[in-house]
CSV table of C-alpha atoms in Angstrom, one decimal:
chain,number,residue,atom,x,y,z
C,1,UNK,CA,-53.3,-11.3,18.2
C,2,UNK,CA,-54.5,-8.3,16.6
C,3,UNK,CA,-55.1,-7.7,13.2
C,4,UNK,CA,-54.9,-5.1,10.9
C,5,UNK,CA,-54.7,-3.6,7.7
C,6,UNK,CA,-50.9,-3.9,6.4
C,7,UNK,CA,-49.6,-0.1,6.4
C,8,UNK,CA,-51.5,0.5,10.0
C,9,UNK,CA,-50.0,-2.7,11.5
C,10,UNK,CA,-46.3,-2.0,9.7
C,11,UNK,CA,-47.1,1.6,11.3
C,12,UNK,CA,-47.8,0.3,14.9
C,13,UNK,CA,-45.3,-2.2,15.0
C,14,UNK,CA,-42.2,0.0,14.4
C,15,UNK,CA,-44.2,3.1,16.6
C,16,UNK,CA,-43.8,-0.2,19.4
C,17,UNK,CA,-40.1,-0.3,18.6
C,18,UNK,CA,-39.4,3.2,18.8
C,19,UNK,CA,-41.2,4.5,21.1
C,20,UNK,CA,-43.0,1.4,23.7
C,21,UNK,CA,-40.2,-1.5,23.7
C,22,UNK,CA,-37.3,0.4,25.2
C,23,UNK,CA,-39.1,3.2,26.9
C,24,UNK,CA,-42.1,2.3,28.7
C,25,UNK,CA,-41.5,0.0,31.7
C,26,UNK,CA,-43.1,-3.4,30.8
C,27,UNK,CA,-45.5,-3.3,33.9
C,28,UNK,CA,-47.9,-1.1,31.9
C,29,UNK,CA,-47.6,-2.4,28.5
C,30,UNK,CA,-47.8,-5.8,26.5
C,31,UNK,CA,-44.7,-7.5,25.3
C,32,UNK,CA,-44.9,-8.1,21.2
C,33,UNK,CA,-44.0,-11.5,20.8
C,34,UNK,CA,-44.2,-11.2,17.0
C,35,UNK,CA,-45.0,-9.8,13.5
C,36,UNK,CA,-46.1,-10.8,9.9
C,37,UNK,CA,-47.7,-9.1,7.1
C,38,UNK,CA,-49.3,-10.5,4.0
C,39,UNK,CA,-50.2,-8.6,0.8
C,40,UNK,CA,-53.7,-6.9,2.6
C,41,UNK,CA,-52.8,-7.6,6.4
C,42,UNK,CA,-50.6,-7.3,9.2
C,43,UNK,CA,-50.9,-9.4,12.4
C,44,UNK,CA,-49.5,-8.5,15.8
C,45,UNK,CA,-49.0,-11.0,18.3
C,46,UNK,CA,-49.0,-9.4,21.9
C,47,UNK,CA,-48.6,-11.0,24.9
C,48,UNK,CA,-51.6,-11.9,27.1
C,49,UNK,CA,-52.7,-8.5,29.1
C,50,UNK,CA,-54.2,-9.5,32.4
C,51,UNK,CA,-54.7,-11.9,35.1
C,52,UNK,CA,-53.2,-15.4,34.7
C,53,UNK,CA,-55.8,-17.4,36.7
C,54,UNK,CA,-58.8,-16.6,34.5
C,55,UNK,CA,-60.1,-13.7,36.1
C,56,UNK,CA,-62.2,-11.1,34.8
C,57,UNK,CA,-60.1,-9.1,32.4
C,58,UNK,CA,-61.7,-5.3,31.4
C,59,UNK,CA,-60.9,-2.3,29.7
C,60,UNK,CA,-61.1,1.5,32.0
C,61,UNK,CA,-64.6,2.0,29.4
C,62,UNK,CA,-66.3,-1.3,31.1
C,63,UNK,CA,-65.6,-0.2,34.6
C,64,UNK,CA,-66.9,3.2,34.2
C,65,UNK,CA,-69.4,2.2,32.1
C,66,UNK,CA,-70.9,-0.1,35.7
C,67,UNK,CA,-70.7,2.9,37.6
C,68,UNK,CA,-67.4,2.4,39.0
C,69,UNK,CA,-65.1,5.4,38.7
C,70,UNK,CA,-62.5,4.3,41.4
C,71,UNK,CA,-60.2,2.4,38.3
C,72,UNK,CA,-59.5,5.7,37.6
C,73,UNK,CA,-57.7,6.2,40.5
C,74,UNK,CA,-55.6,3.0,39.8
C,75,UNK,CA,-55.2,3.8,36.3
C,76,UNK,CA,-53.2,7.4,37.2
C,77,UNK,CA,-50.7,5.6,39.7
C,78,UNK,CA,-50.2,2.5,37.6
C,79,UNK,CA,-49.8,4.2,34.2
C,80,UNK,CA,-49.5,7.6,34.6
C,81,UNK,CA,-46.8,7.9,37.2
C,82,UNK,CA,-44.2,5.6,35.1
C,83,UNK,CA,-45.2,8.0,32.1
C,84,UNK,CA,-44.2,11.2,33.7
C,85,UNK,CA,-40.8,9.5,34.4
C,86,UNK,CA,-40.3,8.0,30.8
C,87,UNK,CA,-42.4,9.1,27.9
C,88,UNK,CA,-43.0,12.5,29.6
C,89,UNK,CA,-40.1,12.8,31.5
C,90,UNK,CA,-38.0,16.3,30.9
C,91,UNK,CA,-35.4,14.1,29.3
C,92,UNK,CA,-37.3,13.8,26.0
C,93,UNK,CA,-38.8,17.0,25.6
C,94,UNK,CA,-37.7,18.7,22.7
C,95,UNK,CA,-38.6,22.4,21.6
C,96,UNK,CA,-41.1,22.6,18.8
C,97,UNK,CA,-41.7,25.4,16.5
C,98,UNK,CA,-46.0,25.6,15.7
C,99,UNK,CA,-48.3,23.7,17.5
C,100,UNK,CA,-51.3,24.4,15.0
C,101,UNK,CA,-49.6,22.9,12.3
C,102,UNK,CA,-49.3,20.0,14.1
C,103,UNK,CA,-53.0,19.6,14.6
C,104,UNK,CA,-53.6,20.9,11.3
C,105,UNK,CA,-51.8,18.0,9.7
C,106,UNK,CA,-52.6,15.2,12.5
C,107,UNK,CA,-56.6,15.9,12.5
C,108,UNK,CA,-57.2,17.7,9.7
C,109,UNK,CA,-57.0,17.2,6.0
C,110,UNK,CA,-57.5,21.4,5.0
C,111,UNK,CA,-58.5,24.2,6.6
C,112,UNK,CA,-62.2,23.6,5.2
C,113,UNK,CA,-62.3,20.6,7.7
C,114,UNK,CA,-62.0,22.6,10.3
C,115,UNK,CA,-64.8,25.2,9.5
C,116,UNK,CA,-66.8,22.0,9.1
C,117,UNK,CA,-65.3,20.7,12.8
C,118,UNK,CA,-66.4,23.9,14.0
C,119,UNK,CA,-69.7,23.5,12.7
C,120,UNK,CA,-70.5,20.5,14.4
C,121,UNK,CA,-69.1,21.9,17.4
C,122,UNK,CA,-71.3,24.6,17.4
C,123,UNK,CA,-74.3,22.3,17.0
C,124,UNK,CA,-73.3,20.5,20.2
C,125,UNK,CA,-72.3,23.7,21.8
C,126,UNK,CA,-76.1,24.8,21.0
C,127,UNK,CA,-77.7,21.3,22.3
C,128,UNK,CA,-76.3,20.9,25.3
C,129,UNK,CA,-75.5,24.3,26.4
C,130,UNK,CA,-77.9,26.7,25.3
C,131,UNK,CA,-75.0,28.5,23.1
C,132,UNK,CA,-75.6,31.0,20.5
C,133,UNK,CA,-73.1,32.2,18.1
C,134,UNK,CA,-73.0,36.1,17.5
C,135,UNK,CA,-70.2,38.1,15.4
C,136,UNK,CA,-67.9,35.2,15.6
C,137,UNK,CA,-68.0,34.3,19.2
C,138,UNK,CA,-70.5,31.4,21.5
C,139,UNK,CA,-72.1,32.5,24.0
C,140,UNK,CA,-73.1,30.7,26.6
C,141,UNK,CA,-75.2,32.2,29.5
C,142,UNK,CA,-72.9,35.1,30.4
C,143,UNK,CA,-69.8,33.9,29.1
C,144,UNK,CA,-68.4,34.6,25.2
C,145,UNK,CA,-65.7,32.5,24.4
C,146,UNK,CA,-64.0,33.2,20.9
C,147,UNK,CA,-64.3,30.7,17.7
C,148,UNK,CA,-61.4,28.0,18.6
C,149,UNK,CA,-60.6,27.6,14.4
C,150,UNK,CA,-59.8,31.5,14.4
C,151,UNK,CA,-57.5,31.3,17.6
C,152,UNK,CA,-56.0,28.5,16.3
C,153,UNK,CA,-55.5,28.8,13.2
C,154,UNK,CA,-55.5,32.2,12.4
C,155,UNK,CA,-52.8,32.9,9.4
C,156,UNK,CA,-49.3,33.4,10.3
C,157,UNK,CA,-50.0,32.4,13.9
C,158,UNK,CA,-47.3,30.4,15.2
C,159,UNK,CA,-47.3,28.8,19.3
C,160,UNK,CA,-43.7,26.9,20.3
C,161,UNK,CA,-44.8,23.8,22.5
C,162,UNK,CA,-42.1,21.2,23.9
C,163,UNK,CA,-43.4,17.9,22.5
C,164,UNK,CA,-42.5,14.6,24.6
C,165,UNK,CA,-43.9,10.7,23.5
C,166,UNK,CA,-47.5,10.5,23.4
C,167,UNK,CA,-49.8,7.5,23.0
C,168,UNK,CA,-51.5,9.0,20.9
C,169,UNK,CA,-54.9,7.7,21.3
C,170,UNK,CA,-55.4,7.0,25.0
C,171,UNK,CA,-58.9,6.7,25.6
C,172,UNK,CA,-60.7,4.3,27.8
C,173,UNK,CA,-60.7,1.6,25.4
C,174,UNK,CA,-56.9,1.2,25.1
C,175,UNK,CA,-56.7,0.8,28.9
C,176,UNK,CA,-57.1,-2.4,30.4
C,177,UNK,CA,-57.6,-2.8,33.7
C,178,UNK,CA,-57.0,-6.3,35.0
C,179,UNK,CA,-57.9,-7.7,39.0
C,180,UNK,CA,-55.8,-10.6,39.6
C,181,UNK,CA,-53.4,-9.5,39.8
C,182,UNK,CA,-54.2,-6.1,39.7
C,183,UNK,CA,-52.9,-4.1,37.2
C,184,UNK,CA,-53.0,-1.6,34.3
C,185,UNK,CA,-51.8,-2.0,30.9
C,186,UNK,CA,-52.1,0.5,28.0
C,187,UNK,CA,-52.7,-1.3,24.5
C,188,UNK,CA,-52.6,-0.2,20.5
C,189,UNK,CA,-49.8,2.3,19.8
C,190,UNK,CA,-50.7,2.8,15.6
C,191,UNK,CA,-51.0,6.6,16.7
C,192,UNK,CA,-48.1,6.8,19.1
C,193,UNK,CA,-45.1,9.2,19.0
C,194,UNK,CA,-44.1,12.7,19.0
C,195,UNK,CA,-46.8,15.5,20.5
C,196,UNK,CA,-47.9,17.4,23.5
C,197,UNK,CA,-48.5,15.5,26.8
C,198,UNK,CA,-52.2,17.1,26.5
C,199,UNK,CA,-53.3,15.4,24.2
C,200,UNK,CA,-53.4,12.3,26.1
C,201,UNK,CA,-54.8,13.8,29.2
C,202,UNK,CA,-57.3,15.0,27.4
C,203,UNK,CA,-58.2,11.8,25.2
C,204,UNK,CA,-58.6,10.2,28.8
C,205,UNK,CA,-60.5,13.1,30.7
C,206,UNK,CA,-62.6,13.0,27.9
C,207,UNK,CA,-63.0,9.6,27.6
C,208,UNK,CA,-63.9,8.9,31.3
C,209,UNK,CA,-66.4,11.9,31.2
C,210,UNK,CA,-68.3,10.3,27.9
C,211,UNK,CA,-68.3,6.9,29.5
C,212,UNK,CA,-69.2,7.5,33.4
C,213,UNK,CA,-72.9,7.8,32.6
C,214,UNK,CA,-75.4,6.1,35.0
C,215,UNK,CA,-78.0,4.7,33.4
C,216,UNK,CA,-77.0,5.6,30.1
C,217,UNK,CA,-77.8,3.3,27.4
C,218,UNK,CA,-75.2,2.6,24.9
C,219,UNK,CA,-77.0,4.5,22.4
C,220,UNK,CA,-77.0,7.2,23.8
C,221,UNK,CA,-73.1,6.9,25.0
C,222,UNK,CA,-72.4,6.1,21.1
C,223,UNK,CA,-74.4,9.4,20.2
C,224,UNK,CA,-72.2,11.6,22.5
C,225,UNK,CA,-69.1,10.5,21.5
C,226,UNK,CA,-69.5,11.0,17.6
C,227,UNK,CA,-70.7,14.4,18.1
């Protein structure tokens, strides 16, 4: 049962109708058994995710958080092959005008919040690689890449994408990754719908590289991901 606050759980539950229910085979997702809402909350009941004999049931983020990286292997054929034939599948692309905008409104609330995104980018960009920002641009070592909120966002600049259905929010976390029998299931779909098929990929890439730290302590795993 998962609960939430009422608009994100009314938002989840008809993203799972649209978008999960009749279009993402039930092998890698739960079934939603049922929904109510009170003034303040809305509860989700899903069906149980997992092995049915009591075995150890974790998410992609515990298994690459012990070192083991070989889920991830598992986790491409059981999710991400029935994806490319459904939610990615050429028979729901559709043509889409400007791809900035759509990050602009999905991530962003002006474009002051991206200076400020870039700022802490830059800060990162300086502590782990040694980066330096001059007229505009990073450089790092002998390599100048240019400032991503001007390529993206410059005024007037418009990129056409083909959008398909996207989790949404497809990190570690929202993969569970069960033994007996074994299996993969993707959960939470509050931020599923329309977008480009990177964004998932990279919310996973990135996820995997954040978590598969050896002898990291959670501290310092915490730390990474917020910057």
């Amino acid at each position: 049962v998962k609960i939430a606050p009422r608009a994100q759980g009314a938002s989840e539950k008809a993203n799972y109708d649209k978008f999960v229910r009749c279009v993402l085979p039930l092998a890698c997702r739960p079934e939603l058994l049922g929904f109510g809402r009170t003034r303040a909350y809305s509860g989700l009941c899903y069906s149980f995710v997992g092995g049915s004999r009591g075995s150890r049931i974790d998410t992609l983020t515990d298994h690459l958080q012990r070192g083991d990286a070989t889920k991830v292997a598992l986790v491409l054929r059981r999710i991400f092959d029935p994806m490319r034939d459904t939610w990615y599948s050429p028979a729901l692309l559709r043509a889409e005008t400007d791809i900035a905008r759509r990050y602009l409104n999905r991530h962003f609330t002006a474009q002051r919040s991206t200076a400020k995104a870039e700022a802490a980018l830059r800060a990162c960009a300086a502590r782990y690689f040694s980066a330096r920002h001059e007229d505009g641009r990073y450089l790092i070592g002998g390599l100048s890449f240019p400032s991503p909120r001007a390529t993206l966002f410059a005024p007037g600049r418009k990129r056409a994408y083909r959008s398909c259905i996207i989790h949404g929010d497809l990190n570690s976390d929202n993969i569970v990754v069960a033994d007996d029998p074994v299996g993969v299931t993707i959960v939470d779909f509050q931020k599923t719908g329309r977008g480009h098929v990177h964004e998932d990929l990279i919310h996973v890439e990135a996820s995997v590289r954040i978590n598969y730290v050896r002898d990291a302590s959670f501290g310092e795993i915490l730390e990474k991901e917020r910057l």
